[in-house]
Short mmCIF file of C-alpha atoms and ligand atoms in Angstrom, two decimals:
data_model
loop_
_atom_site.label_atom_id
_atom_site.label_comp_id
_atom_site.label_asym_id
_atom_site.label_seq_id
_atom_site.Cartn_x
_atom_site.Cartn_y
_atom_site.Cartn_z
CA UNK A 133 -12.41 -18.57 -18.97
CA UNK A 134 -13.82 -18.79 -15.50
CA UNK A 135 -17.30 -17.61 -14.33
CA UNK A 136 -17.48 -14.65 -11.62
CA UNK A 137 -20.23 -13.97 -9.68
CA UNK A 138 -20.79 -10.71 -7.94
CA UNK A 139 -22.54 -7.89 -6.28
CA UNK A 140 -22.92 -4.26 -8.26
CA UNK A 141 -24.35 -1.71 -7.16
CA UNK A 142 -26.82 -4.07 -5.23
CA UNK A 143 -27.50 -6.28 -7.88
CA UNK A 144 -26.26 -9.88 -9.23
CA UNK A 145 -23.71 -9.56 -11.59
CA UNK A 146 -21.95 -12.58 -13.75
CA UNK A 147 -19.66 -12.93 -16.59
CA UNK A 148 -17.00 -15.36 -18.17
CA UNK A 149 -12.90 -13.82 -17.75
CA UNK A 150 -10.00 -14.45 -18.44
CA UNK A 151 -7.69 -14.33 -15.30
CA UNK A 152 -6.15 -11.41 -16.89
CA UNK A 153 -9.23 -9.75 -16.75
CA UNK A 154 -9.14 -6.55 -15.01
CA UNK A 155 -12.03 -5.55 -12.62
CA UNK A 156 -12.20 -2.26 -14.21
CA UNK A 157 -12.23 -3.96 -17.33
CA UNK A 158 -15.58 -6.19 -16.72
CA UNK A 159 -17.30 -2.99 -15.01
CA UNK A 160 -16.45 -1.31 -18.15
CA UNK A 161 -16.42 -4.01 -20.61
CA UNK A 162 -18.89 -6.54 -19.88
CA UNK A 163 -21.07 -4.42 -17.59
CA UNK A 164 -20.94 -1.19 -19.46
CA UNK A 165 -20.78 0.51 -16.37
CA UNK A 166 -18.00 3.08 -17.66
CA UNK A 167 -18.56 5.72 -15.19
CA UNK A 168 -15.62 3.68 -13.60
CA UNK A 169 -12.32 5.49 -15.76
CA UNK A 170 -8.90 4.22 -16.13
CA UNK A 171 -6.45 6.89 -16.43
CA UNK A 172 -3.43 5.87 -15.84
CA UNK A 173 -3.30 1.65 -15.80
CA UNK A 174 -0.74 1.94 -13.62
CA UNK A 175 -2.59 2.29 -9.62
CA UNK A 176 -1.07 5.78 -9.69
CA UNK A 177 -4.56 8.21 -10.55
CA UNK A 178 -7.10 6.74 -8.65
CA UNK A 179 -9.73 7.18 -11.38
CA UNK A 180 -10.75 3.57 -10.96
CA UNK A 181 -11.23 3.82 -7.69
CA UNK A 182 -14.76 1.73 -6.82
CA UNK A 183 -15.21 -0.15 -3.60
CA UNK A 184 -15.25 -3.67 -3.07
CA UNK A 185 -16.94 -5.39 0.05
CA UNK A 186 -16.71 -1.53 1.57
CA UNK A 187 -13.24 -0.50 0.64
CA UNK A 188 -11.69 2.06 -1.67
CA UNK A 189 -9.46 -0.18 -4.41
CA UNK A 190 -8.03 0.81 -7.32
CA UNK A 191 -9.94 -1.42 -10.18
CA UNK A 192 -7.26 -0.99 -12.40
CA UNK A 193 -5.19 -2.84 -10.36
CA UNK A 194 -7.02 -5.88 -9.10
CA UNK A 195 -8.15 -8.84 -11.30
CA UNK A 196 -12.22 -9.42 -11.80
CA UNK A 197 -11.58 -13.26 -10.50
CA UNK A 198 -10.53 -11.34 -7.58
CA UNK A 199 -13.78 -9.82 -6.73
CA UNK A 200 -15.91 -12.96 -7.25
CA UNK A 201 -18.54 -13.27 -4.41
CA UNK A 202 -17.84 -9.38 -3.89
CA UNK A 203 -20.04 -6.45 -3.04
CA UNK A 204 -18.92 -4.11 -5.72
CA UNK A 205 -19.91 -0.52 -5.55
CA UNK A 206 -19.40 1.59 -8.68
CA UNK A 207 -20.34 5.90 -9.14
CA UNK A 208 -23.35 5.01 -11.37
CA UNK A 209 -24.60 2.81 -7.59
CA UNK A 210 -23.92 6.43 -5.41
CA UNK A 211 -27.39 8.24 -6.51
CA UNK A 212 -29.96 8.75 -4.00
CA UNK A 213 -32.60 5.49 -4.52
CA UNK A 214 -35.22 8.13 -5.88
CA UNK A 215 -32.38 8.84 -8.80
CA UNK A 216 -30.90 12.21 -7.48
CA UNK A 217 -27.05 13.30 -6.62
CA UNK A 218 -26.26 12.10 -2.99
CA UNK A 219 -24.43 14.61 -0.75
CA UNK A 220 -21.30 14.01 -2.36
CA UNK A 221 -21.90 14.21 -6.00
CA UNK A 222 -24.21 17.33 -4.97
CA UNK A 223 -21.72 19.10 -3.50
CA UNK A 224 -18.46 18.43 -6.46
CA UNK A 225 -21.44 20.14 -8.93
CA UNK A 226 -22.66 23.14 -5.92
CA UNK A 227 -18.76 23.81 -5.28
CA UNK A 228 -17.48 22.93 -9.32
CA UNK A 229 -15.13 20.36 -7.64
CA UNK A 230 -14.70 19.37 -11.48
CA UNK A 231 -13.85 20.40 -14.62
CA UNK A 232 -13.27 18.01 -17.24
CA UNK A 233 -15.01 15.24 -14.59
CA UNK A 234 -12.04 12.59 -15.74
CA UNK A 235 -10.66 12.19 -11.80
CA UNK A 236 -14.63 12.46 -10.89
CA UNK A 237 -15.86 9.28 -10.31
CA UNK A 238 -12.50 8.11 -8.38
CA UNK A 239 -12.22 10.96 -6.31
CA UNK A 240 -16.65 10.49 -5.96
CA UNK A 241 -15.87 6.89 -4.01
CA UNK A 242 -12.29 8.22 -2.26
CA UNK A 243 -14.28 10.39 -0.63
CA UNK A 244 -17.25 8.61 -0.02
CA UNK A 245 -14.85 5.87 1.50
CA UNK A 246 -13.23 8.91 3.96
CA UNK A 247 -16.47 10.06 5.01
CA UNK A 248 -17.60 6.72 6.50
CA UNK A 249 -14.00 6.64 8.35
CA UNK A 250 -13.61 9.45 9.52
CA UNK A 251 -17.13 11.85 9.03
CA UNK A 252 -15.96 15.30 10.11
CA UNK A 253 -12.27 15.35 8.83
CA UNK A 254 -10.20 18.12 8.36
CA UNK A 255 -9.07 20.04 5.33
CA UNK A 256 -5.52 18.42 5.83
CA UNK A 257 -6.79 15.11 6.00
CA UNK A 258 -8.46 15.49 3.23
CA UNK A 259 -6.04 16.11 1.15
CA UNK A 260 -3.66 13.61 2.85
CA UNK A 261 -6.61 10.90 2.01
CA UNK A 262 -6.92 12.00 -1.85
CA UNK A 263 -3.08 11.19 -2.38
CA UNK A 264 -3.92 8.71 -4.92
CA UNK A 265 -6.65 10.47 -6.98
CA UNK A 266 -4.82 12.42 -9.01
CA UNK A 267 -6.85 15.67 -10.99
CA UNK A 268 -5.07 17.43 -14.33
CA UNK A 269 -7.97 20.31 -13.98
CA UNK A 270 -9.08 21.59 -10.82
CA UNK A 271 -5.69 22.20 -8.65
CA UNK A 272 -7.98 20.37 -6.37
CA UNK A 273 -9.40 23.20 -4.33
CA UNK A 274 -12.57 22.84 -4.92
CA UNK A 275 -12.17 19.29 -4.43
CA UNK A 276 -11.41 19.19 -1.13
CA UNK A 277 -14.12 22.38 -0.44
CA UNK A 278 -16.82 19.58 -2.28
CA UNK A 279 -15.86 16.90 0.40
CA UNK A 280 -15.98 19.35 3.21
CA UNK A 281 -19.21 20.80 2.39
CA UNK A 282 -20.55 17.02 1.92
CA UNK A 283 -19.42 16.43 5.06
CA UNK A 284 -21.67 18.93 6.48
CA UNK A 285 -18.80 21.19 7.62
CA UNK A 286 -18.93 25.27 6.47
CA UNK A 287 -16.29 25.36 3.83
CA UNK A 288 -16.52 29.34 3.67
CA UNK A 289 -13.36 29.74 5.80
CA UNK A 290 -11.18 27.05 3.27
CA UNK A 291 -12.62 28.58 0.16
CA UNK A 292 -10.93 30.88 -2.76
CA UNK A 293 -14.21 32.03 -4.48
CA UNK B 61 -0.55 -8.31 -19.81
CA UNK B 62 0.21 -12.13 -21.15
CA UNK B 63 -2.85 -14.18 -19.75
CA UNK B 64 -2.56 -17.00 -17.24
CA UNK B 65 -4.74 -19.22 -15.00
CA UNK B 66 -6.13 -17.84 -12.32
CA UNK B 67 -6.37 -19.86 -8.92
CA UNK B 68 -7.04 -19.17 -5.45
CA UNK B 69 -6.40 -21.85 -2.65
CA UNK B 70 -7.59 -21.85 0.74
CA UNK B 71 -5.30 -23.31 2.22
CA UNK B 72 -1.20 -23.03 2.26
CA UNK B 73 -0.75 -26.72 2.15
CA UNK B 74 -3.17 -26.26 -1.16
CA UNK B 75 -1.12 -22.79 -1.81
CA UNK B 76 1.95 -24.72 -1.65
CA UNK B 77 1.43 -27.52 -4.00
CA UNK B 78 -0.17 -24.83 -6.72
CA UNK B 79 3.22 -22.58 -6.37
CA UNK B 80 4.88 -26.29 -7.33
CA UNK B 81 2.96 -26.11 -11.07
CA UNK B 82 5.59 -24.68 -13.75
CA UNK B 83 5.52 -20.91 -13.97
CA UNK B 84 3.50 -20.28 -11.01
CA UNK B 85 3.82 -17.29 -8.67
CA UNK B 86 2.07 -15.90 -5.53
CA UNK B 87 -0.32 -13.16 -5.72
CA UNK B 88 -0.69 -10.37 -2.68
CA UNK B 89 -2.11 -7.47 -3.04
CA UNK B 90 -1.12 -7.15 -6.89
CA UNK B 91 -0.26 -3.68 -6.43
CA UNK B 92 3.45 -4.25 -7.63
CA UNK B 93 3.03 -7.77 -9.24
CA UNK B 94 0.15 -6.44 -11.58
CA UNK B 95 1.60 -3.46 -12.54
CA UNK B 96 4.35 -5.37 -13.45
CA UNK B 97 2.51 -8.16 -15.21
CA UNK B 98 0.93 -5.19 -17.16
CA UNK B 99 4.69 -4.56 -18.39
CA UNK B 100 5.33 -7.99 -19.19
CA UNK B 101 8.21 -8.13 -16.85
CA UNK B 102 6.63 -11.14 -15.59
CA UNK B 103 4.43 -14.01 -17.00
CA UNK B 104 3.31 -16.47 -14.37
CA UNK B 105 1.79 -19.18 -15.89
CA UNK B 106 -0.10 -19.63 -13.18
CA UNK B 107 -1.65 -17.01 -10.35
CA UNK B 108 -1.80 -18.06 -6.72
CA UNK B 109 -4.15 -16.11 -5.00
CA UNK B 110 -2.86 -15.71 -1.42
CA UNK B 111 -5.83 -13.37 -0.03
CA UNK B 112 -8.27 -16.35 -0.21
CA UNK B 113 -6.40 -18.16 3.17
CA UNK B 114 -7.86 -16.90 6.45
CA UNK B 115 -4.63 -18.44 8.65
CA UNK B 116 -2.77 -15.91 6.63
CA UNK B 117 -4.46 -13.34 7.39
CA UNK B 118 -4.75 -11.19 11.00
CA UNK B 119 -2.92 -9.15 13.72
CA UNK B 120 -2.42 -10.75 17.33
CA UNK B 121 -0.42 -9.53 19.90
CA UNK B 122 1.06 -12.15 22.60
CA UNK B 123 3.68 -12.58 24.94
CA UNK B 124 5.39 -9.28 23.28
CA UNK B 125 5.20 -10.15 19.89
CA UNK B 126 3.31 -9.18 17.19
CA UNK B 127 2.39 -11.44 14.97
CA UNK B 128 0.90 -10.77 11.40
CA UNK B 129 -0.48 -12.97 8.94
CA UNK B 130 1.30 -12.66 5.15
CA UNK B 131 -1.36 -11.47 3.16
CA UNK B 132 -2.80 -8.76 5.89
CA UNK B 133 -3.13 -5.96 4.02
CA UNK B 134 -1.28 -2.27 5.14
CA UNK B 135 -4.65 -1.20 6.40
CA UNK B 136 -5.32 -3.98 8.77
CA UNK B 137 -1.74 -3.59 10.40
CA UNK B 138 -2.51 0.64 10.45
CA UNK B 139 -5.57 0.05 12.70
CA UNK B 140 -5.23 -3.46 14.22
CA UNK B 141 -1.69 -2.51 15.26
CA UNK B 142 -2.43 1.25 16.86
CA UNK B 143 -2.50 0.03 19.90
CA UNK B 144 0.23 -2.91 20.81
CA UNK B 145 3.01 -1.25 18.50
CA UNK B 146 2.01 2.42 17.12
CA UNK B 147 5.77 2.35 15.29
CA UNK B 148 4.15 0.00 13.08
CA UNK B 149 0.87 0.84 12.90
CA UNK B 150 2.02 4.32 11.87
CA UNK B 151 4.18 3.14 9.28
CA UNK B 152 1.77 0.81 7.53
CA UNK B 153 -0.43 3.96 7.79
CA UNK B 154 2.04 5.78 5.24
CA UNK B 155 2.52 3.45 2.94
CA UNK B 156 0.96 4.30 -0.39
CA UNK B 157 -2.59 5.78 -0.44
CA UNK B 158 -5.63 4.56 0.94
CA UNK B 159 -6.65 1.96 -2.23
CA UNK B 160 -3.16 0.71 -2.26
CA UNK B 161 -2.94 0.14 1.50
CA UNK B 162 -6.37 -1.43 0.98
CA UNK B 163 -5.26 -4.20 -1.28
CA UNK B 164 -1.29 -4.31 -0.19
CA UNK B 165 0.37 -7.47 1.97
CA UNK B 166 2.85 -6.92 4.00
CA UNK B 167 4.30 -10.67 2.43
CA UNK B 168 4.07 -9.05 -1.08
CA UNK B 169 6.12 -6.12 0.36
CA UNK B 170 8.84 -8.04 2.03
CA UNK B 171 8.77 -11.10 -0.65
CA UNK B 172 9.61 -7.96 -3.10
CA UNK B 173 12.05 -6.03 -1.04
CA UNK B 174 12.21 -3.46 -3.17
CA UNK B 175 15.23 -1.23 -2.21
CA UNK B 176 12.71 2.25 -1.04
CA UNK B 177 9.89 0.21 0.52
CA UNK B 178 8.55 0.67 4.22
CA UNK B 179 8.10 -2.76 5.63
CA UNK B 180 11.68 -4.52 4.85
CA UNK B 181 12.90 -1.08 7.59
CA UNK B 182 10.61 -2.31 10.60
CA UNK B 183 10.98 -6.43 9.65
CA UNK B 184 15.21 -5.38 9.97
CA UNK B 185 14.22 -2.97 12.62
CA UNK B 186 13.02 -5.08 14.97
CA UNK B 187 14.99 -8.11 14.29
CA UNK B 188 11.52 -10.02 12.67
CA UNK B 189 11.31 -13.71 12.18
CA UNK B 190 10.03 -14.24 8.87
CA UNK B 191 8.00 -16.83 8.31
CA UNK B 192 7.25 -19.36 5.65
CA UNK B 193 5.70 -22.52 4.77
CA UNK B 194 8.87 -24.49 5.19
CA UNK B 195 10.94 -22.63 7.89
CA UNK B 196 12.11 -19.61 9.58
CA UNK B 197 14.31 -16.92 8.76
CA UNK B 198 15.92 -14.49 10.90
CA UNK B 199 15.54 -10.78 9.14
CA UNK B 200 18.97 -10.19 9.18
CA UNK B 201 19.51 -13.17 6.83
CA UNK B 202 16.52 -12.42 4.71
CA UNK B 203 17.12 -9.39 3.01
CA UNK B 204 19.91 -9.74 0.65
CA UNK B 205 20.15 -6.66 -1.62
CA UNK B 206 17.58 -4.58 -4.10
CA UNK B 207 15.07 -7.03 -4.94
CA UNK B 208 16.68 -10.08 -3.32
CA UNK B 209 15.52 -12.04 -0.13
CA UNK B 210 16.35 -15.63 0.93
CA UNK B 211 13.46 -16.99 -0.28
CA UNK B 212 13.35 -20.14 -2.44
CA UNK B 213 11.34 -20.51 -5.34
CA UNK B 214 7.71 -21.50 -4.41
CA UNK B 215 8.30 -20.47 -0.81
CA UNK B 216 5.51 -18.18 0.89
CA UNK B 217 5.70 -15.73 3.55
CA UNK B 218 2.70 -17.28 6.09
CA UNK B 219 3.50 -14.77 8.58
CA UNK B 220 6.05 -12.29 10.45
CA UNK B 221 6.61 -12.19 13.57
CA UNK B 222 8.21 -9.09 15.48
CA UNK B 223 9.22 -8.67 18.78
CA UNK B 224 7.48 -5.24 20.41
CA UNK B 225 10.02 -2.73 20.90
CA UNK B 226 9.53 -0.49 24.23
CA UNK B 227 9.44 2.21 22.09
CA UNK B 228 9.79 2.67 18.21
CA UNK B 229 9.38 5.22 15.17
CA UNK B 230 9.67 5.08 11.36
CA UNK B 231 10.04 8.54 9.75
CA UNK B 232 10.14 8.40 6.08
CA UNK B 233 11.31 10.89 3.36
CA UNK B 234 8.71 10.56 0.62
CA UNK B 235 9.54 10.70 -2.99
CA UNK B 236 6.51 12.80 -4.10
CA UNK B 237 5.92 11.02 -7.24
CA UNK B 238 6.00 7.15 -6.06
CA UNK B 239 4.93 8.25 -2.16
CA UNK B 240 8.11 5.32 -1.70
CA UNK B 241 10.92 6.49 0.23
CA UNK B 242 13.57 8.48 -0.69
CA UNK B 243 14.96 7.53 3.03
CA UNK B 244 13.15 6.02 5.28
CA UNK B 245 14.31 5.39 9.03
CA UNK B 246 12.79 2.82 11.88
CA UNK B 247 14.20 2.90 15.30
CA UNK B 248 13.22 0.67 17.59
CA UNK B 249 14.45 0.39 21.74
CA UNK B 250 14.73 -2.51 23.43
CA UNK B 251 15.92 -3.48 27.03
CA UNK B 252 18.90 -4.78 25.47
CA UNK B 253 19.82 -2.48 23.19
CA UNK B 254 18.39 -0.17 20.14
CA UNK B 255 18.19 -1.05 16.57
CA UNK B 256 18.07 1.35 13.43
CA UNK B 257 17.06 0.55 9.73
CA UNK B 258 17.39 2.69 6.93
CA UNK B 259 15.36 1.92 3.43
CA UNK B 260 15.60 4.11 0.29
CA UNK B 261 19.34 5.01 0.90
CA UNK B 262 21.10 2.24 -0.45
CA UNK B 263 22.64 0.33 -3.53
CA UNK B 264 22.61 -2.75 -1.31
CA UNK B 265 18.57 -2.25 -0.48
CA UNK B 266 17.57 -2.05 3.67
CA UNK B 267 20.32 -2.25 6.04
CA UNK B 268 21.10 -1.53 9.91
CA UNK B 269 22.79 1.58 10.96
CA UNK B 270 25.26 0.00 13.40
CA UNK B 271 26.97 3.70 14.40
CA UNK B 272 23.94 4.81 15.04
CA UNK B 273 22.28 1.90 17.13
CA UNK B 274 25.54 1.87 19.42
CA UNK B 275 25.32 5.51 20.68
CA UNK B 276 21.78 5.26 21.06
CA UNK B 277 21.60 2.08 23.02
CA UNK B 278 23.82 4.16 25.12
CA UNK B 279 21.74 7.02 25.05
CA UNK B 280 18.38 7.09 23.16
CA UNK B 281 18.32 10.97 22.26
CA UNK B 282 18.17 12.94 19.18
CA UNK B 283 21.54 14.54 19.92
CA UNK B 284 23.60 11.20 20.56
CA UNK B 285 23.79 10.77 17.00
CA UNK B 286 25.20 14.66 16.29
CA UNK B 287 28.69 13.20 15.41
CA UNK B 288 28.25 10.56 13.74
CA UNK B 289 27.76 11.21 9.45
CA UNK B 290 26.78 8.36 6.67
CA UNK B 291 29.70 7.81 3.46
CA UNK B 292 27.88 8.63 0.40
CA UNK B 293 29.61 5.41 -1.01
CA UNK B 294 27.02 3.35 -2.13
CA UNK B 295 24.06 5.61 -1.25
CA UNK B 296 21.63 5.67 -4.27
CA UNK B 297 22.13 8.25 -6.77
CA UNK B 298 19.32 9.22 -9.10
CA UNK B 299 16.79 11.87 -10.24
CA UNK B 300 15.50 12.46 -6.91
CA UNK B 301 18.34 13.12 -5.16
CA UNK B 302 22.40 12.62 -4.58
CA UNK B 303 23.75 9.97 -2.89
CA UNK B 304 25.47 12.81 -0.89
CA UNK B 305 21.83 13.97 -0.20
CA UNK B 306 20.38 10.83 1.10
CA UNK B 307 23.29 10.08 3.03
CA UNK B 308 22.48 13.50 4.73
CA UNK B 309 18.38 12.19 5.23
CA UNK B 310 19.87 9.30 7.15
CA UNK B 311 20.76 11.31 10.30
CA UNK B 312 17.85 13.78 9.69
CA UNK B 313 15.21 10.78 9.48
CA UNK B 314 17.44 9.01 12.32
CA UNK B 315 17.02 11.88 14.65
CA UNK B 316 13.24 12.73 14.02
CA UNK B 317 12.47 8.76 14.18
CA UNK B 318 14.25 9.12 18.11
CA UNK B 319 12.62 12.23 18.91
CA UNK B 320 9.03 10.91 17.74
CA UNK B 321 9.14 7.36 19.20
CA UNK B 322 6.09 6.15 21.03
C1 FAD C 510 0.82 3.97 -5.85
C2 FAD C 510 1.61 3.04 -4.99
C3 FAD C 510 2.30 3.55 -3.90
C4 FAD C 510 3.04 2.71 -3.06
N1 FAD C 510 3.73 3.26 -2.03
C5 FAD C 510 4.45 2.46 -1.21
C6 FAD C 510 5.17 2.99 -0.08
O1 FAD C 510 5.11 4.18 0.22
N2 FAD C 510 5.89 2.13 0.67
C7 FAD C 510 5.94 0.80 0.41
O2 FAD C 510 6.59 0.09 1.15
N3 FAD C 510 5.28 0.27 -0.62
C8 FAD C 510 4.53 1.06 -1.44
N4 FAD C 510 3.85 0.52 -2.48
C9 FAD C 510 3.95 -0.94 -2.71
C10 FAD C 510 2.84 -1.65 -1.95
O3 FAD C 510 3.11 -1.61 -0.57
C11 FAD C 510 2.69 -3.08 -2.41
O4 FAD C 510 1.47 -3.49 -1.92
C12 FAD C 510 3.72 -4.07 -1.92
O5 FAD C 510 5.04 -3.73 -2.23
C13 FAD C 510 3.50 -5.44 -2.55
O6 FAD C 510 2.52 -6.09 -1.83
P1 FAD C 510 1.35 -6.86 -2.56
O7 FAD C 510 0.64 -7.61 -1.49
O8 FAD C 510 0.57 -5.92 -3.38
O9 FAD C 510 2.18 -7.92 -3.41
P2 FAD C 510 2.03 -8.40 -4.93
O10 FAD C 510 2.11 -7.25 -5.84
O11 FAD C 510 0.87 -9.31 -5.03
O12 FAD C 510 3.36 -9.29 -5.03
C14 FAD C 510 4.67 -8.71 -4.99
C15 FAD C 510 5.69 -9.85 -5.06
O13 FAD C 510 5.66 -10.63 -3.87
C16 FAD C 510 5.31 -11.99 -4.13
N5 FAD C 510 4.43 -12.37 -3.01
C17 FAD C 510 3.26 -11.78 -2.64
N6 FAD C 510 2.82 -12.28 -1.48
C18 FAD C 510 3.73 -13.23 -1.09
C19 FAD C 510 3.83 -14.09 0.04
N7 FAD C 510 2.94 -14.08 1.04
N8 FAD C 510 4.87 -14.95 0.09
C20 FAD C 510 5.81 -14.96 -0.90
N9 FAD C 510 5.79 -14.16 -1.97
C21 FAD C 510 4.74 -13.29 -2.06
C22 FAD C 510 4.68 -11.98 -5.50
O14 FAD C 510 4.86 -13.22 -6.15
C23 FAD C 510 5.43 -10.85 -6.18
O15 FAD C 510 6.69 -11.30 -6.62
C24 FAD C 510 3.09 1.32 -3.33
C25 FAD C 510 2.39 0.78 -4.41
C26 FAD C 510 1.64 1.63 -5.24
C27 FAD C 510 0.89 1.03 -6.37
S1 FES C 511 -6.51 3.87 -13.75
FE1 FES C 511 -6.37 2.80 -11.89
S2 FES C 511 -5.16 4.10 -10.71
FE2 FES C 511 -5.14 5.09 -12.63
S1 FES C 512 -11.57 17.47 -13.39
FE1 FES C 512 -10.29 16.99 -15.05
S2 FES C 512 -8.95 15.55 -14.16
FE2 FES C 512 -10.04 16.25 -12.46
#
């Protein structure tokens, strides 16, 4: 056991792991932050997506040791400080860019990640950055229509109503 | 996955003496040695964080070479290397997805060689030095089949260096389920001559196009490579396509790579 210390979602965060220990595992585990899901275990879904000092990573996929002396970002740390939806979770539930919510949370920080690269993009690169968020439900339409209209772009022209 | 200790030096002289300890192995990215850690195809005994050593880590470009560190990630070469070598740059930037090329080395990827991966085609490509913390390798002696590299037990990959080519492109064929390649080309012209690597296509893993790199050092167009065809001998044969098919990608993926490069 080894102690990590980190950053979530602005605040100090500490635990004892194992180096086996998955970072999705302590936000899940020892945090109890499961918004964070873990489809597939494998880095293929992107449903563990949560940023780490800034970046999109796949939590799944990198060890909690890892991410000792991180800034860790997480869904439930993407709500407006007075507690509402920011732009991005405001506009999955205003365009129903989910169904069973599963792929949410992922696809929530994949596209908050694109959006501070590249603000305006278009619907192509959109869907070119969501490769590795993968959704059973929504055929991702209204996905991509979500991250447009977060983006403050008019997503009437993209949009099968 | 089995447990194991966990350690992350920051140095490679400290790097090196950890990867000494019984059972120990480097760590990248983890974005193939986790997964595969999770399948208990491996059980290090021992972890050695890599992404901990800042000499290991960076882009520079000098004297027409670019040099990269061994546990830069994919994203750092897509944006770092845009402007000195955009071949590169623009392969890195198709590798994966954004997470993976977030966390991904480009010493994991060539210390793996795995026989549809991006990175082993531009380090044969451009005729890379590869790096380590005991000596130098010359690509074309590194890569040694699927999976295989002339790397010793213990050794890591500190850095790669590759000479800029005047003009280069990687085209790749993507397998839609892995986002690997099911062929992947780099071409890559220099004053004396052009080189062509092919990933994805073979039983024997990356390997030079020699046909190919002789009519276009003569003439670097698309259509100098019109005669010339692959053997389907050897070419992979799976799910995802015949060796008869990839052998067919080669030329297409040769040709695009010549017609795109930058
Ligand atoms: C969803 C997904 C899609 C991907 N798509 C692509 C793709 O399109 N193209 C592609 O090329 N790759 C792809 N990859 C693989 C990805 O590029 C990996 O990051 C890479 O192959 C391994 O790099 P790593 O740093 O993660 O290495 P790790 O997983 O940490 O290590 C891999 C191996 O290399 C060894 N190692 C690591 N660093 C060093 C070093 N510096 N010196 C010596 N040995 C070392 C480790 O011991 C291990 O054996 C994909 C991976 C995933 C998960
Ligand atoms: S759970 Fe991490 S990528 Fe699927
Ligand atoms: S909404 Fe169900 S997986 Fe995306």
């Amino acid at each position: 056991m080894a102690k990590v210390n980190m950053t979530v979602n602005g605040s100090p965060a500490s635990g004892d792991v194992e180096g086996r220990t998955l970072l999705a595992s302590f936000l899940r585990d020892q945090l109890h932050l499961t918004g964070t899901h873990v489809g597939c275990d494998t880095s293929q879904c992107g449903a563990c997506v949560v940023h780490v000092n800034g970046e999109a990573v796949k939590s799944c996929t990198m060890l909690a040791a890892e991410a000792d002396g991180a800034e860790v970002t997480t869904v439930e740390g993407m709500a407006n400080a007075d507690g509402s939806l920011n732009v991005i979770q405001q506009a999955f539930q205003d365009h129903h860019g989910l169904q069973c919510g599963f792929c949410t949370p992922g696809m929530v920080m994949s596209a908050a990640a694109l959006l501070k690269e590249n603000p305006k993009p278009t619907e192509a690169e959109v869907r070119t950055y969501l490769e590795g968020n993968i959704c059973r439900c929504t055929g991702y339409h209204n996905i991509v229509k979500a991250i447009m209209a977060a983006s403050g772009q008019d997503v009437g022209a993209i949009a099968a109503e | 996955m089995y447990n194991f200790e966990f350690v992350q030096p920051g140095s490679v002289a400290d790097a090196a003496s950890a990867m000494a300890g019984e059972d120990a192995q480097a760590l990248g990215g983890g974005q193939t040695l986790l997964p595969t850690m999770k399948q208990r195809l491996a059980s290090p005994a021992t972890l050695v964080s890599l992404t901990g050593i800042a000499d290991m880590k960076g882009v520079s470009a000098a004297d027409g070479v670019l040099t990269i560190g061994g546990a830069t990630t994919h994203a750092t070469v897509a944006s770092e290397a845009a402007g000195s070598f955009p071949g590169l740059a623009g392969l890195a930037s198709h590798i994966g997805d954004p997470a993976v090329r977030n966390r991904g080395t480009i010493g994991g990827s060539l210390a793996n060689n795995d026989p549809a991966a991006c990175y082993p085609a531009a380090a044969l490509g451009t005729g890379a030095t590869i790096v380590t913390n005991t000596r130098e390798i010359a690509a074309d002696d590194y890569f040694q089949g699927m999976f295989s590299t002339a790397l010793d037990e213990g050794e890591i990959i500190t850095s790669v260096r590759l000479p800029i080519p005047q003009a280069s492109n990687y085209q790749k064929f993507v397998q839609p389920a892995s986002r690997f390649a099911l062929v992947g080309v780099f071409v890559a012209k220099y004053a004396d001559g052009v080189r062509v690597a092919v990933t994805g296509a073979s039983e024997e893993g990356v390997h030079r196009w020699t046909a190919a790199e002789e009519a276009l050092s003569a003439n670097f167009s698309a259509s100098a490579i019109e005669g010339l065809s692959v053997a389907a001998d050897g070419m992979i044969n799976d799910l995802h396509g015949t060796g008869a098919y990839r052998a067919h990608l080669v030329g297409v993926m040769t040709k695009r790579a010549v017609a795109a490069a930058s």
